[in-house]
Each structure stands twice: as C-alpha cells, then as structure tokens.
Amino acid sequence: MIKLYGVPLSNYYNTIKLSLLEKGIDFEEVMSPPNQEADYLAKSPMGKVPCIETSDGFLSESSAIMEYLEETHPAKPLLPTDAYARAKVREMNKVLELYIELAARRHLGSVFFGAPRSAEATEEVRPLIEKGLAAVKQLGSFDPYFCGGDFSYADIFGFYTFGLANMLTQAVYEWDIVAEVPGLGATMELIGSRETTQTVNTAMQAAMDAFMEQKKSA
Ligand SMILES: N[C@@H](CCC(=O)N[C@@H](CS)C(=O)NCC(=O)O)C(=O)O
C-alpha cells in the first residue's frame, strides 16, 4: 500500500492526498514534518513534504508524484486523454506553482511563523502574482473547472494553491486574489464541495486549529 509522508497543514501534502482519494487508491498517512534528518533525506532528497513510498521506491516532488499516480492508476484519470489538453493542464499547474504559489510563499514565514516581513518581498511578490493571475485568467475556463468540463489535476493543485496563496495575499496586501479571476470563486466552491476535498479539509482545519492554539500559548 502507498504510504504518504507529510503533514495536513501542507498544501502540497493535501494536493497528493486529494489525488489519492480521487483516484480511489488505498494509502496510509505517515505524519512527518519536513526535516533535514539523514533518514528522511533518503526518502525525500530536499527534506520536503510530501513524499510517497511505493512498491517501486520513494518519490518526492508533487508534480512527479501526480504523474506517477496517473500512469500507475489510469482507471480514474485526472488528466485529459488528448495530448494537447493534457499539456494545457500541465501548463496551468506550472503557472500556478511558479507565479502564484512560490511567489506568495515568500510571505509564509512572516504571516505564519513570526519572521519579520521583508520589504523586498512585499514589493516584488505582488507584481509577479499580478502577472500570474493574468496567465491563469488566460489559460483557465472555470466552466466549471479550471481547464474545462472535467475535473483534473489543475483543480486539485489550483484549489490548494489558491487556498494558501489567498490567505497570504490577504494578510500582507488585504488582497483577495481569488476574486481577481472571473469564475474562480465558483470553481473553488465546487471543488471544495466534493466529499474527497472535505475529507482532506477536515484534517487540514484540525491541524490549523491546533497550530493557532499552540501559537497563542507560545
Ligand atoms: N516542490 C515541492 C514543494 C513541497 C514543499 O514546499 N513542501 C513544504 C511544505 S508545504 C515543505 O516541505 N517545506 C519545508 C522546506 O521547504 O524545507 C513539491 O512540489 O512537492
């Protein structure tokens, strides 16, 4: 059985957990925060979460994991069958990762972990996200899903990317980036209403509540 390493506070972990649930793949969760211990680095070379343990071996990097799951469990596809349409889903996810998630992530430390807010990041991140949002608008259909009529990996990755990035942009800029993309709010609601997503989100919320509680008493 596949083992999924990570923590439910992680948007990347939740992306893979939702992918596994959507595909109906049996898996076991191994609670493991990101770390630089030799034992964990042997599993996930950057020490990041998630990683999975399969009968073939360990695998890290969410996009590689998603591709692996698609190839090994094609019965419930999360990529379209047409080559161009598949590439468009991958294009969307790359844009989401590079120009929304990683850009907004520069504020993670200051918003959640008490790090000082960087003036440089505050200035640089917003224009990058503006460009990313323009690309997401251009590429997405939101009719009703990110890339058209079928639920795909773009919805899974997009849901957790915007979930985190929007918290960060609201905290730093009072800027609701979901509201910037016509149709995205309804798509987010639709994805959030799935039973699978609710399973993931229940665990995420419990972890978030515990984290906030711990922060208050620290
Ligand atoms: N490129 C990685 C990113 C994963 C990632 O950044 N995970 C975060 C948790 S959400 C992490 O492990 N952070 C700890 C670190 O960067 O050392 C992927 O696609 O899986």
PDB file of C-alpha atoms in Angstrom, residues 21-204:
ATOM      1  CA  LEU A  21      -8.605   9.905  -2.695  1.00  0.00           C
ATOM      2  CA  GLU A  22      -9.936  10.958  -6.108  1.00  0.00           C
ATOM      3  CA  LYS A  23      -8.217   8.033  -7.758  1.00  0.00           C
ATOM      4  CA  GLY A  24      -9.533   5.628  -5.130  1.00  0.00           C
ATOM      5  CA  ILE A  25      -6.017   4.438  -4.288  1.00  0.00           C
ATOM      6  CA  ASP A  26      -5.514   2.844  -0.857  1.00  0.00           C
ATOM      7  CA  PHE A  27      -2.901   4.685   1.140  1.00  0.00           C
ATOM      8  CA  GLU A  28      -1.622   5.143   4.646  1.00  0.00           C
ATOM      9  CA  GLU A  29      -0.646   8.527   6.074  1.00  0.00           C
ATOM     10  CA  VAL A  30       2.673   8.841   7.895  1.00  0.00           C
ATOM     11  CA  MET A  31       2.779  12.063   9.894  1.00  0.00           C
ATOM     12  CA  SER A  32       6.173  13.516   9.170  1.00  0.00           C
ATOM     13  CA  PRO A  33       7.070  17.207   9.197  1.00  0.00           C
ATOM     14  CA  PRO A  34       9.619  18.392   6.644  1.00  0.00           C
ATOM     15  CA  ASN A  35      13.116  17.881   8.026  1.00  0.00           C
ATOM     16  CA  GLN A  36      16.765  17.518   7.171  1.00  0.00           C
ATOM     17  CA  GLU A  37      17.460  14.255   9.028  1.00  0.00           C
ATOM     18  CA  ALA A  38      19.507  11.784   7.004  1.00  0.00           C
ATOM     19  CA  ASP A  39      16.799   9.157   7.317  1.00  0.00           C
ATOM     20  CA  TYR A  40      14.173  11.468   5.796  1.00  0.00           C
ATOM     21  CA  LEU A  41      16.527  12.904   3.169  1.00  0.00           C
ATOM     22  CA  ALA A  42      16.988   9.347   1.909  1.00  0.00           C
ATOM     23  CA  LYS A  43      13.260   9.338   1.173  1.00  0.00           C
ATOM     24  CA  SER A  44      12.782  12.952   0.053  1.00  0.00           C
ATOM     25  CA  PRO A  45      16.111  14.456  -1.055  1.00  0.00           C
ATOM     26  CA  MET A  46      15.188  18.084  -0.265  1.00  0.00           C
ATOM     27  CA  GLY A  47      13.596  17.120   3.042  1.00  0.00           C
ATOM     28  CA  LYS A  48      10.266  18.496   1.872  1.00  0.00           C
ATOM     29  CA  VAL A  49       6.808  17.028   2.157  1.00  0.00           C
ATOM     30  CA  PRO A  50       5.070  15.254   0.666  1.00  0.00           C
ATOM     31  CA  CYS A  51       6.821  12.142  -0.450  1.00  0.00           C
ATOM     32  CA  ILE A  52       5.337   8.752  -1.096  1.00  0.00           C
ATOM     33  CA  GLU A  53       6.610   5.250  -0.573  1.00  0.00           C
ATOM     34  CA  THR A  54       5.523   2.863  -3.293  1.00  0.00           C
ATOM     35  CA  SER A  55       6.329  -0.745  -4.150  1.00  0.00           C
ATOM     36  CA  ASP A  56       8.814   0.787  -6.634  1.00  0.00           C
ATOM     37  CA  GLY A  57      10.515   3.016  -4.032  1.00  0.00           C
ATOM     38  CA  PHE A  58      10.274   6.554  -2.668  1.00  0.00           C
ATOM     39  CA  LEU A  59       9.171   9.551  -4.711  1.00  0.00           C
ATOM     40  CA  SER A  60       9.083  13.267  -3.891  1.00  0.00           C
ATOM     41  CA  GLU A  61       8.016  16.430  -5.771  1.00  0.00           C
ATOM     42  CA  SER A  62       4.266  16.750  -6.111  1.00  0.00           C
ATOM     43  CA  SER A  63       4.161  17.096  -9.902  1.00  0.00           C
ATOM     44  CA  ALA A  64       6.265  13.921 -10.315  1.00  0.00           C
ATOM     45  CA  ILE A  65       4.036  12.115  -7.823  1.00  0.00           C
ATOM     46  CA  MET A  66       0.888  13.185  -9.699  1.00  0.00           C
ATOM     47  CA  GLU A  67       2.324  11.931 -12.993  1.00  0.00           C
ATOM     48  CA  TYR A  68       3.329   8.636 -11.366  1.00  0.00           C
ATOM     49  CA  LEU A  69      -0.154   8.137  -9.905  1.00  0.00           C
ATOM     50  CA  GLU A  70      -1.711   8.899 -13.293  1.00  0.00           C
ATOM     51  CA  GLU A  71       0.483   6.374 -15.071  1.00  0.00           C
ATOM     52  CA  THR A  72       0.129   3.635 -12.479  1.00  0.00           C
ATOM     53  CA  HIS A  73      -3.592   4.202 -11.836  1.00  0.00           C
ATOM     54  CA  PRO A  74      -5.112   5.348 -15.131  1.00  0.00           C
ATOM     55  CA  ALA A  75      -8.606   3.970 -14.391  1.00  0.00           C
ATOM     56  CA  LYS A  76      -9.816   7.211 -12.796  1.00  0.00           C
ATOM     57  CA  PRO A  77      -7.951   9.771 -14.944  1.00  0.00           C
ATOM     58  CA  LEU A  78      -7.037  13.190 -13.633  1.00  0.00           C
ATOM     59  CA  LEU A  79      -5.537  14.305 -16.947  1.00  0.00           C
ATOM     60  CA  PRO A  80      -7.493  14.565 -20.216  1.00  0.00           C
ATOM     61  CA  THR A  81      -6.928  11.905 -22.891  1.00  0.00           C
ATOM     62  CA  ASP A  82      -5.997  14.340 -25.682  1.00  0.00           C
ATOM     63  CA  ALA A  83      -2.268  15.204 -25.701  1.00  0.00           C
ATOM     64  CA  TYR A  84      -2.793  18.941 -26.151  1.00  0.00           C
ATOM     65  CA  ALA A  85      -5.448  19.102 -23.427  1.00  0.00           C
ATOM     66  CA  ARG A  86      -3.134  17.173 -21.085  1.00  0.00           C
ATOM     67  CA  ALA A  87      -0.361  19.644 -21.812  1.00  0.00           C
ATOM     68  CA  LYS A  88      -2.714  22.555 -21.074  1.00  0.00           C
ATOM     69  CA  VAL A  89      -3.457  21.115 -17.613  1.00  0.00           C
ATOM     70  CA  ARG A  90       0.286  20.791 -17.001  1.00  0.00           C
ATOM     71  CA  GLU A  91       0.806  24.341 -18.274  1.00  0.00           C
ATOM     72  CA  MET A  92      -1.817  25.637 -15.861  1.00  0.00           C
ATOM     73  CA  ASN A  93      -0.209  23.794 -12.959  1.00  0.00           C
ATOM     74  CA  LYS A  94       3.244  25.107 -13.820  1.00  0.00           C
ATOM     75  CA  VAL A  95       1.929  28.687 -13.900  1.00  0.00           C
ATOM     76  CA  LEU A  96       0.116  28.131 -10.602  1.00  0.00           C
ATOM     77  CA  GLU A  97       3.235  26.735  -8.982  1.00  0.00           C
ATOM     78  CA  LEU A  98       5.801  29.251 -10.238  1.00  0.00           C
ATOM     79  CA  TYR A  99       3.872  32.503 -10.338  1.00  0.00           C
ATOM     80  CA  ILE A 100       1.185  32.108  -7.662  1.00  0.00           C
ATOM     81  CA  GLU A 101       2.288  29.518  -5.091  1.00  0.00           C
ATOM     82  CA  LEU A 102       6.023  30.137  -4.976  1.00  0.00           C
ATOM     83  CA  ALA A 103       5.564  33.895  -5.233  1.00  0.00           C
ATOM     84  CA  ALA A 104       3.047  34.041  -2.358  1.00  0.00           C
ATOM     85  CA  ARG A 105       5.098  31.516  -0.339  1.00  0.00           C
ATOM     86  CA  ARG A 106       7.732  34.197   0.223  1.00  0.00           C
ATOM     87  CA  HIS A 107       5.323  35.606   2.810  1.00  0.00           C
ATOM     88  CA  LEU A 108       4.762  32.303   4.627  1.00  0.00           C
ATOM     89  CA  GLY A 109       7.390  32.959   7.283  1.00  0.00           C
ATOM     90  CA  SER A 110       6.103  36.396   8.222  1.00  0.00           C
ATOM     91  CA  VAL A 111       2.411  35.501   8.120  1.00  0.00           C
ATOM     92  CA  PHE A 112       2.562  32.188   9.985  1.00  0.00           C
ATOM     93  CA  PHE A 113       5.916  31.779  11.686  1.00  0.00           C
ATOM     94  CA  GLY A 114       6.725  35.144  13.231  1.00  0.00           C
ATOM     95  CA  ALA A 115       9.527  36.067  10.814  1.00  0.00           C
ATOM     96  CA  PRO A 116       9.980  39.769  10.040  1.00  0.00           C
ATOM     97  CA  ARG A 117       8.168  40.945   6.909  1.00  0.00           C
ATOM     98  CA  SER A 118      10.602  41.579   4.096  1.00  0.00           C
ATOM     99  CA  ALA A 119      10.126  44.923   2.351  1.00  0.00           C
ATOM    100  CA  GLU A 120      11.782  43.456  -0.713  1.00  0.00           C
ATOM    101  CA  ALA A 121       9.347  40.537  -0.857  1.00  0.00           C
ATOM    102  CA  THR A 122       6.404  42.852  -0.222  1.00  0.00           C
ATOM    103  CA  GLU A 123       7.417  44.905  -3.251  1.00  0.00           C
ATOM    104  CA  GLU A 124       8.394  42.053  -5.571  1.00  0.00           C
ATOM    105  CA  VAL A 125       5.692  39.485  -4.930  1.00  0.00           C
ATOM    106  CA  ARG A 126       2.599  41.479  -5.844  1.00  0.00           C
ATOM    107  CA  PRO A 127       3.570  42.308  -9.460  1.00  0.00           C
ATOM    108  CA  LEU A 128       4.625  38.695 -10.015  1.00  0.00           C
ATOM    109  CA  ILE A 129       1.288  37.423  -8.764  1.00  0.00           C
ATOM    110  CA  GLU A 130      -0.498  40.008 -10.930  1.00  0.00           C
ATOM    111  CA  LYS A 131       1.220  38.515 -13.969  1.00  0.00           C
ATOM    112  CA  GLY A 132       0.453  35.009 -12.752  1.00  0.00           C
ATOM    113  CA  LEU A 133      -3.207  35.889 -12.321  1.00  0.00           C
ATOM    114  CA  ALA A 134      -3.358  37.294 -15.853  1.00  0.00           C
ATOM    115  CA  ALA A 135      -1.928  33.990 -17.108  1.00  0.00           C
ATOM    116  CA  VAL A 136      -4.404  31.964 -15.025  1.00  0.00           C
ATOM    117  CA  LYS A 137      -7.264  34.052 -16.457  1.00  0.00           C
ATOM    118  CA  GLN A 138      -5.993  33.493 -19.976  1.00  0.00           C
ATOM    119  CA  LEU A 139      -5.464  29.756 -19.579  1.00  0.00           C
ATOM    120  CA  GLY A 140      -8.446  28.831 -17.415  1.00  0.00           C
ATOM    121  CA  SER A 141     -12.039  28.303 -18.425  1.00  0.00           C
ATOM    122  CA  PHE A 142     -13.615  27.894 -14.957  1.00  0.00           C
ATOM    123  CA  ASP A 143     -16.528  26.292 -16.764  1.00  0.00           C
ATOM    124  CA  PRO A 144     -16.992  24.769 -14.350  1.00  0.00           C
ATOM    125  CA  TYR A 145     -13.447  23.542 -13.638  1.00  0.00           C
ATOM    126  CA  PHE A 146     -10.036  25.145 -14.073  1.00  0.00           C
ATOM    127  CA  CYS A 147      -9.438  23.606 -17.507  1.00  0.00           C
ATOM    128  CA  GLY A 148     -12.940  22.932 -18.803  1.00  0.00           C
ATOM    129  CA  GLY A 149     -15.717  20.457 -18.169  1.00  0.00           C
ATOM    130  CA  ASP A 150     -13.693  17.722 -16.498  1.00  0.00           C
ATOM    131  CA  PHE A 151     -12.227  17.680 -13.005  1.00  0.00           C
ATOM    132  CA  SER A 152      -8.452  17.364 -13.341  1.00  0.00           C
ATOM    133  CA  TYR A 153      -5.128  17.783 -11.585  1.00  0.00           C
ATOM    134  CA  ALA A 154      -5.419  21.523 -12.277  1.00  0.00           C
ATOM    135  CA  ASP A 155      -8.400  21.617  -9.911  1.00  0.00           C
ATOM    136  CA  ILE A 156      -6.584  19.701  -7.213  1.00  0.00           C
ATOM    137  CA  PHE A 157      -3.408  21.741  -7.420  1.00  0.00           C
ATOM    138  CA  GLY A 158      -5.282  25.003  -8.045  1.00  0.00           C
ATOM    139  CA  PHE A 159      -7.527  24.518  -5.023  1.00  0.00           C
ATOM    140  CA  TYR A 160      -4.661  24.177  -2.564  1.00  0.00           C
ATOM    141  CA  THR A 161      -2.505  26.758  -4.314  1.00  0.00           C
ATOM    142  CA  PHE A 162      -5.156  29.455  -4.115  1.00  0.00           C
ATOM    143  CA  GLY A 163      -6.207  28.279  -0.655  1.00  0.00           C
ATOM    144  CA  LEU A 164      -2.775  29.105   0.728  1.00  0.00           C
ATOM    145  CA  ALA A 165      -1.781  31.978  -1.567  1.00  0.00           C
ATOM    146  CA  ASN A 166      -5.021  33.840  -0.911  1.00  0.00           C
ATOM    147  CA  MET A 167      -4.504  33.637   2.860  1.00  0.00           C
ATOM    148  CA  LEU A 168      -1.044  35.133   2.384  1.00  0.00           C
ATOM    149  CA  THR A 169      -2.045  37.926  -0.022  1.00  0.00           C
ATOM    150  CA  GLN A 170      -4.970  38.871   2.204  1.00  0.00           C
ATOM    151  CA  ALA A 171      -2.696  39.033   5.227  1.00  0.00           C
ATOM    152  CA  VAL A 172       0.013  41.077   3.517  1.00  0.00           C
ATOM    153  CA  TYR A 173      -1.859  43.209   0.966  1.00  0.00           C
ATOM    154  CA  GLU A 174      -5.513  42.812   2.017  1.00  0.00           C
ATOM    155  CA  TRP A 175      -5.813  41.452  -1.489  1.00  0.00           C
ATOM    156  CA  ASP A 176      -8.308  38.698  -2.385  1.00  0.00           C
ATOM    157  CA  ILE A 177      -6.674  37.081  -5.395  1.00  0.00           C
ATOM    158  CA  VAL A 178      -9.490  34.567  -5.935  1.00  0.00           C
ATOM    159  CA  ALA A 179     -11.869  37.468  -6.558  1.00  0.00           C
ATOM    160  CA  GLU A 180      -9.494  38.735  -9.272  1.00  0.00           C
ATOM    161  CA  VAL A 181     -10.215  35.802 -11.591  1.00  0.00           C
ATOM    162  CA  PRO A 182     -13.744  35.712 -13.010  1.00  0.00           C
ATOM    163  CA  GLY A 183     -15.363  32.362 -12.243  1.00  0.00           C
ATOM    164  CA  LEU A 184     -12.603  31.154  -9.930  1.00  0.00           C
ATOM    165  CA  GLY A 185     -14.626  31.656  -6.739  1.00  0.00           C
ATOM    166  CA  ALA A 186     -17.406  29.385  -8.016  1.00  0.00           C
ATOM    167  CA  THR A 187     -14.853  26.815  -9.189  1.00  0.00           C
ATOM    168  CA  MET A 188     -13.192  26.847  -5.756  1.00  0.00           C
ATOM    169  CA  GLU A 189     -16.583  26.294  -4.117  1.00  0.00           C
ATOM    170  CA  LEU A 190     -17.367  23.440  -6.456  1.00  0.00           C
ATOM    171  CA  ILE A 191     -14.042  21.735  -5.746  1.00  0.00           C
ATOM    172  CA  GLY A 192     -14.466  22.394  -2.018  1.00  0.00           C
ATOM    173  CA  SER A 193     -17.891  20.741  -2.035  1.00  0.00           C
ATOM    174  CA  ARG A 194     -16.535  17.339  -3.120  1.00  0.00           C
ATOM    175  CA  GLU A 195     -16.637  14.656  -0.442  1.00  0.00           C
ATOM    176  CA  THR A 196     -12.963  13.878  -1.046  1.00  0.00           C
ATOM    177  CA  THR A 197     -11.945  17.509  -0.627  1.00  0.00           C
ATOM    178  CA  GLN A 198     -13.967  17.767   2.562  1.00  0.00           C
ATOM    179  CA  THR A 199     -12.134  14.751   3.969  1.00  0.00           C
ATOM    180  CA  VAL A 200      -8.807  16.455   3.276  1.00  0.00           C
ATOM    181  CA  ASN A 201     -10.001  19.817   4.557  1.00  0.00           C
ATOM    182  CA  THR A 202     -11.358  18.423   7.830  1.00  0.00           C
ATOM    183  CA  ALA A 203      -7.873  17.158   8.703  1.00  0.00           C
ATOM    184  CA  MET A 204      -6.302  20.400   7.460  1.00  0.00           C
TER     185      MET A 204
END
